[in-house]
Amino acid sequence: MTAPASGSPALRPNGYRDAWCGQVLEDRVGSAVRVAGWVHRRRDHGGLIFVDLRDRTGLVQLVFNPDTAGGAFQLGHELRAEDVVSVAGQVVRRDPETVNPELPTGEFEVRVADATLLADAATPPFEIESFSGEVGEELRLRHRYLDLRRERMQAAIELRHDVTQAIRQFMNSEGFLEIETPVLTRSTPEGARDFLVPSRLQRGSFYALPQSPQLFKQLLMIAGFERYYQIARCFRDEDLRADRQLDFTQLDIEMSFVGVEDVLDLNERLLAQVLGRFGIEVSLPFPRIPYDDAIAGYGSDKPDLRYGLELRDLTDRVRQTEFNAFRATIEDGGAVRGLNAGRRELSRAQLDGLVTEAQELGAKGLVWAVVEAEGWRSPVAKFLSREEIAAMSEVLEASEGDVVLLVADRPEAASRVLGALRQRLAERFDLVPAGSQALCWIVDWPLFEWSDGDGRWDPLHHPFTSPVGELDPADPAPARALAYDVVWNGVELGGGSIRINRPDVQRAVFEVLGIGPEEAEARFGFLLEALRFGAPPHGGIAYGLDRWVAELHGTDSIRDVIAFPKAASGADPLTGAPAPVDEAQLRELGIQLRRRA
């Protein structure tokens, strides 16, 4: 997906140019023009020299003819890739046999009369013109300013601009105010490590860079602004991956006097309008899938609905089975779940390979079976009765030739493993219809999740999410949240909730999370105090803007749609960050570094 054609930007003529390269079109034929840009490629055809000149709007062909270019002809002979020049001449039609139908300017060229070299370029470490993706990412990021000259990268950054402008246009039309919130703030628990900034004026104390503007947007609702949004920079000190950066951009939205459906309705209209600008038509309303159903049916809280392969629960069909692996799991509170992978021609080695994949994903094992007229062909078929096989085939809607996969484990583990296999099978067998789009809401989330490693309850979204009804801190397991995520083609695009607007409820949530009254007052006293002065019911959502643009651009990595991203290691090959600082700077901050033993 690329940005919609919006024409060349306005240009006020100056001594370097009076037209963009991409503007050298039909209406300029016969007129004088001056263009400026980078030498994209140069071709010497004996008596004539051809140069493709590039600026952000595209390419135009220059012709250096010794009979008409005068002194500029020698310069044309000396030009090399990425030199920066300003060129004047007459726009003429190309000979029919030389027309380039791949370029908007392909029917025209500039007959050079004058040219000025503005900057000489060293030989780039990789070719800009014919970049094929084989250059390592580290080298691309080390010379990101060159990488950004490539057409695909230019299109990505322009697309990002177009998306943010479309968002602003919609939000402004709905009566929202764009308000900035602080970048230096206080550390609060929001699911990841904070980046800490030492204070020079209050030695021993630290600011934190915001993981999100969560508390400030709630304070803006308490302040009475009622409708707020921001294209906000956020920071999380966590491991990087294709869809995660240390610093990233978030579309932040908050509204007062709303319930869940109000927030979902506005955001569906926002998504429909923005995506519609890029040729993606979506149907409203989006499907609403309860969290438990998403996990049970797809093994994921961000399901890709563009293809089938839904999971099925088979526990009741084999509860009395003689197959010990199934029966023992069920008696221990586990479940047997399966999916129908459809009619597939898979060898025994390939089927056994799926077992290995499931184990790598954390399963104790995986049962595969090929449905045949007389039953199942499977290593475990002899341990299952005909009735059990028939019952499971019925639930899985399996017919002759289909491959079925089963996992027996804790319910969430079985679903998670099969959900991951579901995604791999869709990729392996190209099951996603070309051009298909699927958006949905995941709703009715648990308010808390139990962390076995830490031995405590954690918020599934964040500590400021409103519960459904009254919360019993003594029995938090059943509590549900007024929370929602929007999922696009299996990518979590954004998530939000209705917020807590009563101090007693906020204190009860803190109690479940192990945050006592004194700690709550020390860390969140400003919020608890604000809630005492009349907080309206309010809620909102935050989108990962980088993910949004990456999905539109058709890339799996958000690094491809960020002008200056970090590498997978978290380092910036361009600037060398992070880097040591002077001892004097540390002394000024009252900080002394100690080596680990």
XYZ file of C-alpha atoms in Angstrom, residues 13-516:
504
model
C 10.773 29.705 -7.519
C 14.292 30.688 -6.483
C 17.767 30.649 -7.944
C 18.049 26.862 -7.656
C 14.766 25.775 -9.253
C 11.367 26.893 -10.398
C 9.839 23.412 -10.815
C 9.950 20.010 -9.181
C 11.348 17.151 -11.237
C 7.970 15.470 -11.107
C 6.298 18.590 -12.558
C 8.061 18.391 -15.914
C 4.927 17.306 -17.738
C 2.761 18.169 -20.766
C 2.007 21.731 -19.659
C 5.734 22.594 -19.542
C 6.612 21.489 -23.114
C 8.320 24.304 -24.997
C 8.976 26.374 -21.878
C 12.150 27.056 -19.950
C 12.561 25.297 -16.636
C 15.108 25.079 -13.843
C 15.235 21.927 -11.708
C 17.511 20.793 -8.908
C 18.222 17.498 -7.196
C 20.451 14.441 -7.028
C 21.951 12.552 -9.947
C 20.073 9.260 -9.936
C 21.890 7.698 -12.882
C 24.060 8.864 -15.767
C 24.422 7.345 -19.249
C 27.012 8.414 -21.824
C 25.814 7.704 -25.376
C 28.844 9.044 -27.140
C 27.812 12.480 -28.359
C 24.954 12.833 -25.844
C 24.911 12.455 -22.084
C 21.668 11.482 -20.329
C 21.150 12.118 -16.626
C 18.127 11.135 -14.548
C 17.697 13.835 -11.931
C 15.827 13.000 -8.721
C 14.036 15.044 -6.100
C 11.299 13.994 -3.677
C 8.617 14.220 -6.381
C 10.247 11.859 -8.873
C 12.689 11.693 -11.798
C 13.187 13.736 -14.935
C 15.611 13.031 -17.759
C 18.215 15.661 -18.629
C 19.960 15.696 -22.018
C 23.424 17.237 -22.286
C 24.078 17.962 -25.982
C 27.469 19.459 -26.859
C 25.768 21.699 -29.475
C 23.295 23.283 -27.034
C 24.659 22.741 -23.501
C 27.751 24.906 -23.929
C 30.017 24.755 -20.897
C 27.479 22.581 -19.077
C 28.343 19.644 -21.352
C 31.688 19.123 -19.624
C 29.947 19.099 -16.252
C 27.466 16.499 -17.549
C 30.441 14.364 -18.563
C 31.883 14.587 -15.023
C 28.712 13.988 -13.005
C 28.487 10.898 -10.816
C 25.687 9.270 -8.821
C 24.306 11.399 -5.967
C 26.001 14.631 -7.065
C 23.721 17.605 -6.372
C 23.056 19.929 -9.308
C 20.840 22.760 -10.497
C 20.013 22.630 -14.211
C 18.225 24.998 -16.576
C 16.923 24.194 -20.030
C 13.936 23.733 -22.303
C 11.290 21.034 -21.824
C 10.837 18.972 -24.995
C 9.073 15.763 -25.953
C 11.113 12.615 -26.147
C 11.333 10.737 -29.412
C 8.553 8.087 -29.413
C 11.016 5.215 -29.319
C 12.664 6.637 -26.160
C 9.521 7.199 -24.094
C 9.654 5.571 -20.641
C 6.099 4.499 -19.726
C 7.220 3.600 -16.183
C 7.706 7.278 -15.277
C 5.068 10.033 -15.069
C 7.655 12.291 -16.748
C 8.668 9.555 -19.184
C 7.420 11.380 -22.305
C 9.457 14.516 -21.630
C 13.015 15.633 -21.015
C 14.978 18.791 -20.301
C 17.398 19.943 -23.008
C 20.147 21.374 -20.809
C 21.405 24.915 -21.446
C 23.062 25.592 -18.109
C 24.087 23.491 -15.112
C 25.714 24.145 -11.752
C 27.307 21.566 -9.475
C 26.061 22.354 -5.976
C 27.683 19.479 -4.096
C 30.071 16.711 -5.085
C 29.126 13.282 -3.704
C 31.458 10.558 -2.546
C 30.722 7.047 -3.771
C 27.854 5.746 -1.581
C 28.464 2.552 0.436
C 25.506 0.984 -1.389
C 23.644 1.828 -4.579
C 20.649 4.097 -4.204
C 19.305 3.438 -7.691
C 19.160 -0.346 -7.782
C 18.834 -1.166 -4.085
C 17.551 -4.744 -3.815
C 17.304 -5.236 -0.063
C 20.448 -7.360 0.087
C 22.394 -4.687 1.955
C 22.467 -5.425 5.681
C 20.233 -3.379 7.958
C 23.163 -2.242 10.095
C 24.779 -0.592 7.049
C 21.480 0.949 5.959
C 20.909 2.445 9.415
C 24.525 3.615 9.667
C 23.886 5.652 6.508
C 20.155 6.200 7.037
C 20.216 9.540 5.197
C 21.201 7.585 2.073
C 18.721 4.791 2.737
C 15.981 7.422 2.993
C 16.756 8.615 -0.546
C 15.361 5.369 -1.960
C 11.913 5.532 -3.526
C 10.319 3.012 -1.160
C 11.617 4.800 1.924
C 10.529 8.188 0.589
C 7.072 6.721 -0.040
C 6.965 5.321 3.508
C 7.729 8.657 5.138
C 5.276 10.472 2.861
C 2.660 7.850 3.722
C 3.296 8.449 7.419
C 2.728 12.167 6.892
C -0.504 11.526 4.984
C -1.813 9.214 7.716
C -1.157 11.721 10.497
C -2.768 14.526 8.505
C -5.845 12.378 7.831
C -6.061 11.592 11.548
C -5.796 15.251 12.496
C -8.440 16.202 9.950
C -10.904 13.687 11.387
C -10.184 14.459 15.047
C -10.478 18.197 14.499
C -13.803 17.718 12.714
C -15.100 15.790 15.737
C -14.326 18.609 18.165
C -11.125 17.218 19.672
C -8.297 19.469 20.865
C -4.678 18.514 20.194
C -2.874 19.043 23.516
C 0.745 18.231 24.358
C 1.668 16.486 27.600
C 5.053 16.409 29.390
C 7.983 14.286 28.267
C 9.727 14.579 31.641
C 7.367 13.064 34.194
C 7.156 10.643 37.125
C 7.734 6.911 36.913
C 4.449 4.958 36.978
C 3.749 1.247 36.372
C 2.538 0.746 32.798
C 3.879 -2.668 31.885
C 7.481 -1.980 30.829
C 10.666 -0.501 32.251
C 10.878 3.271 32.319
C 13.695 5.288 30.834
C 14.991 7.342 33.757
C 16.433 10.860 33.493
C 18.499 12.090 36.460
C 17.722 15.532 37.818
C 20.595 17.996 38.216
C 18.591 20.295 40.477
C 17.237 17.546 42.761
C 20.176 15.168 42.999
C 19.233 11.573 43.620
C 15.824 12.041 42.019
C 14.773 11.060 38.539
C 12.277 11.942 35.892
C 10.870 9.188 33.695
C 10.162 9.416 29.992
C 6.474 8.581 29.421
C 5.474 5.090 28.349
C 2.227 6.808 27.355
C 0.433 10.023 28.336
C -2.058 7.915 30.335
C -2.379 9.893 33.552
C -2.117 13.290 31.899
C -4.932 12.570 29.468
C -7.099 11.524 32.402
C -6.223 14.758 34.164
C -7.224 16.651 31.015
C -10.664 15.034 31.248
C -10.909 16.019 34.906
C -9.861 19.529 33.814
C -12.910 19.693 31.546
C -11.415 19.588 28.050
C -13.658 16.577 27.277
C -12.095 15.646 23.919
C -8.319 15.364 23.602
C -5.888 13.812 21.158
C -2.155 13.877 20.597
C 0.424 12.378 18.250
C 2.663 11.521 21.185
C 6.219 10.288 21.512
C 6.470 7.416 24.002
C 9.369 5.485 25.492
C 9.670 1.930 26.819
C 12.870 0.220 27.882
C 12.120 -3.253 26.541
C 13.576 -5.728 24.086
C 13.208 -4.696 20.462
C 11.533 -6.683 17.706
C 10.012 -5.985 14.304
C 6.987 -4.178 15.778
C 8.663 -2.598 18.793
C 11.067 0.320 19.267
C 12.473 1.974 22.383
C 10.926 5.272 21.292
C 7.768 5.166 19.255
C 4.772 7.250 18.237
C 1.279 6.863 19.598
C -2.055 8.328 18.575
C -3.588 9.107 21.957
C -7.328 9.802 22.306
C -9.498 10.498 25.353
C -13.196 11.445 25.702
C -15.483 12.405 28.594
C -19.039 11.252 29.331
C -18.730 8.118 27.211
C -19.204 4.388 27.505
C -17.525 1.573 25.593
C -19.832 1.784 22.567
C -19.273 5.543 22.244
C -15.520 5.058 22.036
C -15.819 2.145 19.625
C -18.203 4.051 17.342
C -15.913 7.079 17.050
C -12.852 4.936 16.385
C -14.599 2.836 13.768
C -15.453 6.022 11.897
C -11.876 7.271 12.302
C -10.446 4.036 10.902
C -12.977 3.902 8.063
C -12.180 7.476 7.003
C -8.384 7.182 7.228
C -8.169 3.747 5.605
C -10.650 4.834 2.947
C -8.180 7.501 1.829
C -5.816 4.703 0.924
C -8.341 2.619 -0.978
C -9.282 0.288 1.883
C -13.040 0.039 2.337
C -14.227 -1.389 5.648
C -17.690 -2.376 6.833
C -19.119 -0.887 10.023
C -19.575 -1.917 12.741
C -16.546 -4.146 13.264
C -17.149 -7.585 14.807
C -16.916 -7.614 18.616
C -15.191 -10.754 19.928
C -15.034 -11.419 23.679
C -11.503 -12.028 24.912
C -12.253 -15.579 26.074
C -13.746 -16.451 22.673
C -10.689 -15.036 20.868
C -8.335 -17.179 22.934
C -10.502 -20.283 22.602
C -11.202 -19.860 18.882
C -7.944 -18.417 17.592
C -5.371 -18.902 20.338
C -4.631 -15.183 20.315
C -6.023 -11.894 21.587
C -5.183 -10.414 18.186
C -6.721 -12.919 15.771
C -6.348 -12.680 12.005
C -9.872 -13.172 10.662
C -8.909 -13.263 6.980
C -8.832 -17.062 6.932
C -10.434 -19.967 8.817
C -8.602 -22.685 10.755
C -10.522 -21.891 13.925
C -9.709 -23.880 17.040
C -12.231 -26.257 18.557
C -12.555 -27.628 22.076
C -12.621 -31.438 22.083
C -12.408 -32.020 25.828
C -15.930 -33.321 26.324
C -15.571 -35.721 23.373
C -12.645 -37.554 24.972
C -13.306 -37.047 28.673
C -13.699 -40.810 29.228
C -11.001 -41.886 26.752
C -8.592 -44.713 27.414
C -5.809 -42.654 25.789
C -3.824 -41.767 28.889
C -2.186 -38.586 27.529
C -5.632 -37.042 27.000
C -7.334 -38.440 30.085
C -4.566 -37.428 32.519
C -4.501 -33.900 31.127
C -8.262 -33.543 31.486
C -8.287 -34.958 35.026
C -5.601 -32.411 35.923
C -7.853 -29.549 34.776
C -6.455 -29.315 31.270
C -8.147 -29.416 27.889
C -7.863 -31.056 24.492
C -8.117 -28.601 21.618
C -7.688 -29.038 17.900
C -7.829 -27.439 14.491
C -8.653 -28.709 11.052
C -5.785 -27.734 8.737
C -7.813 -28.758 5.687
C -6.943 -31.103 2.840
C -3.139 -31.132 2.710
C -0.629 -33.411 1.012
C 1.919 -33.746 3.814
C 4.570 -36.418 4.161
C 5.175 -38.277 7.402
C 8.322 -36.201 7.909
C 6.346 -32.977 7.475
C 3.677 -34.128 9.904
C 6.284 -35.109 12.476
C 7.873 -31.715 11.855
C 4.668 -30.107 13.115
C 5.121 -32.021 16.362
C 8.584 -30.539 16.722
C 7.236 -27.051 15.996
C 4.542 -27.451 18.650
C 7.136 -28.521 21.206
C 9.312 -25.529 20.324
C 6.257 -23.362 20.954
C 5.944 -24.822 24.453
C 3.560 -27.768 24.005
C 4.210 -31.092 25.686
C 3.362 -32.684 22.374
C 1.042 -32.643 19.396
C -1.195 -35.301 17.864
C -1.624 -35.259 14.089
C -4.084 -37.296 12.113
C -5.106 -37.635 8.481
C -8.829 -38.322 8.082
C -9.565 -41.419 6.007
C -12.767 -43.211 5.094
C -12.309 -45.776 7.877
C -11.107 -43.374 10.544
C -7.799 -41.627 11.269
C -4.299 -42.386 10.094
C -2.318 -41.312 13.131
C 0.333 -42.670 15.530
C -2.303 -42.526 18.318
C -5.328 -43.833 16.372
C -5.078 -47.257 18.033
C -5.560 -45.652 21.463
C -8.801 -43.916 20.480
C -12.182 -45.520 19.966
C -14.069 -45.212 16.685
C -16.722 -43.237 18.523
C -14.163 -40.762 19.896
C -12.576 -40.306 16.469
C -15.993 -39.772 14.879
C -17.021 -37.297 17.578
C -13.827 -35.255 17.238
C -14.074 -35.270 13.437
C -17.609 -33.945 13.746
C -16.572 -31.057 15.997
C -13.626 -30.245 13.703
C -15.865 -30.520 10.610
C -13.199 -32.802 9.163
C -13.724 -34.870 6.040
C -11.617 -37.382 4.152
C -8.160 -36.034 3.298
C -8.137 -33.336 5.987
C -5.215 -33.014 8.397
C -6.205 -32.388 12.009
C -3.910 -31.259 14.814
C -4.601 -31.754 18.532
C -2.895 -30.474 21.681
C -3.632 -31.593 25.238
C -2.404 -29.141 27.859
C -3.565 -26.388 30.157
C -6.424 -24.644 28.279
C -4.529 -21.399 27.656
C -1.346 -23.260 26.643
C -3.175 -25.553 24.210
C -4.888 -22.567 22.596
C -1.692 -20.542 22.411
C 0.289 -23.306 20.693
C -2.458 -24.115 18.196
C -2.960 -20.397 17.571
C 0.705 -20.022 16.648
C 0.525 -23.092 14.390
C -2.610 -21.637 12.808
C -0.649 -18.545 11.762
C 2.266 -20.602 10.439
C -0.041 -22.829 8.402
C -1.758 -19.791 6.895
C 1.611 -18.444 5.759
C 2.898 -21.846 4.620
C -0.144 -22.636 2.501
C -0.865 -19.034 1.407
C -4.338 -19.029 2.933
C -4.760 -15.238 3.182
C -6.832 -13.979 0.222
C -4.992 -11.256 -1.696
C -6.181 -7.781 -0.792
C -8.448 -8.990 2.017
C -8.869 -6.871 5.142
C -10.323 -7.778 8.526
C -10.827 -5.507 11.520
C -12.409 -6.468 14.818
C -12.685 -5.429 18.445
C -11.572 -7.692 21.278
C -13.814 -6.846 24.234
C -14.765 -8.122 27.702
C -11.207 -8.555 28.958
C -10.229 -9.915 32.376
C -9.225 -7.043 34.640
C -6.241 -8.905 36.113
C -3.946 -11.801 35.252
C -1.985 -13.906 37.735
C 1.795 -13.915 37.362
C 3.193 -17.261 38.511
C 6.737 -15.931 38.306
C 6.077 -12.923 40.530
C 3.316 -14.478 42.624
C 0.973 -11.531 42.204
C -1.900 -10.080 40.216
C -1.009 -7.798 37.305
C -3.355 -5.586 35.278
C -4.076 -7.028 31.845
C -4.245 -3.484 30.424
C -3.089 -0.937 33.029
C -4.007 -0.034 36.641
C -6.411 2.734 35.615
C -8.880 0.536 33.706
C -12.407 0.530 35.087
C -13.881 -2.784 36.230
C -17.309 -3.973 35.151
C -19.483 -3.415 38.209
C -18.079 -3.481 41.733
C -14.636 -4.936 42.384
C -14.043 -7.315 45.290
C -10.316 -7.001 46.165
C -10.553 -10.257 48.130
C -11.619 -12.165 44.998
C -10.185 -10.407 41.917
C -10.052 -13.420 39.579
C -13.596 -13.051 38.135
C -13.297 -9.278 37.591
C -13.812 -8.111 34.025
C -12.602 -4.858 32.483
C -14.272 -2.190 30.384
C -11.409 -2.620 27.934
C -11.065 -3.118 24.192
C -8.394 -3.663 21.536
C -8.785 -3.056 17.824
C -7.102 -5.693 15.645
C -6.322 -5.346 11.953
C -5.217 -8.426 9.988
C -3.803 -10.042 13.112
C -1.988 -6.890 14.253
C -2.965 -5.120 17.466
C -3.494 -1.621 16.151
C -4.635 0.008 19.362
C -6.102 -0.584 22.774
C -7.943 1.317 25.435
C -10.546 1.285 28.148
C -13.056 3.224 30.166
C -11.044 4.686 33.031
C -11.645 4.642 36.762
C -13.252 7.924 37.830
C -13.740 7.190 41.570
C -10.889 7.294 44.094
C -12.302 4.383 46.129
C -12.318 2.114 43.055
C -8.795 3.218 42.129
C -7.593 2.400 45.642
C -9.258 -1.028 45.432
C -7.404 -1.793 42.172
C -4.141 -0.667 43.767
C -4.859 -3.001 46.703
C -5.227 -6.012 44.373
C -1.939 -5.067 42.702
C -0.166 -4.976 46.050
C 0.126 -1.181 46.113
C -0.693 -0.174 49.681
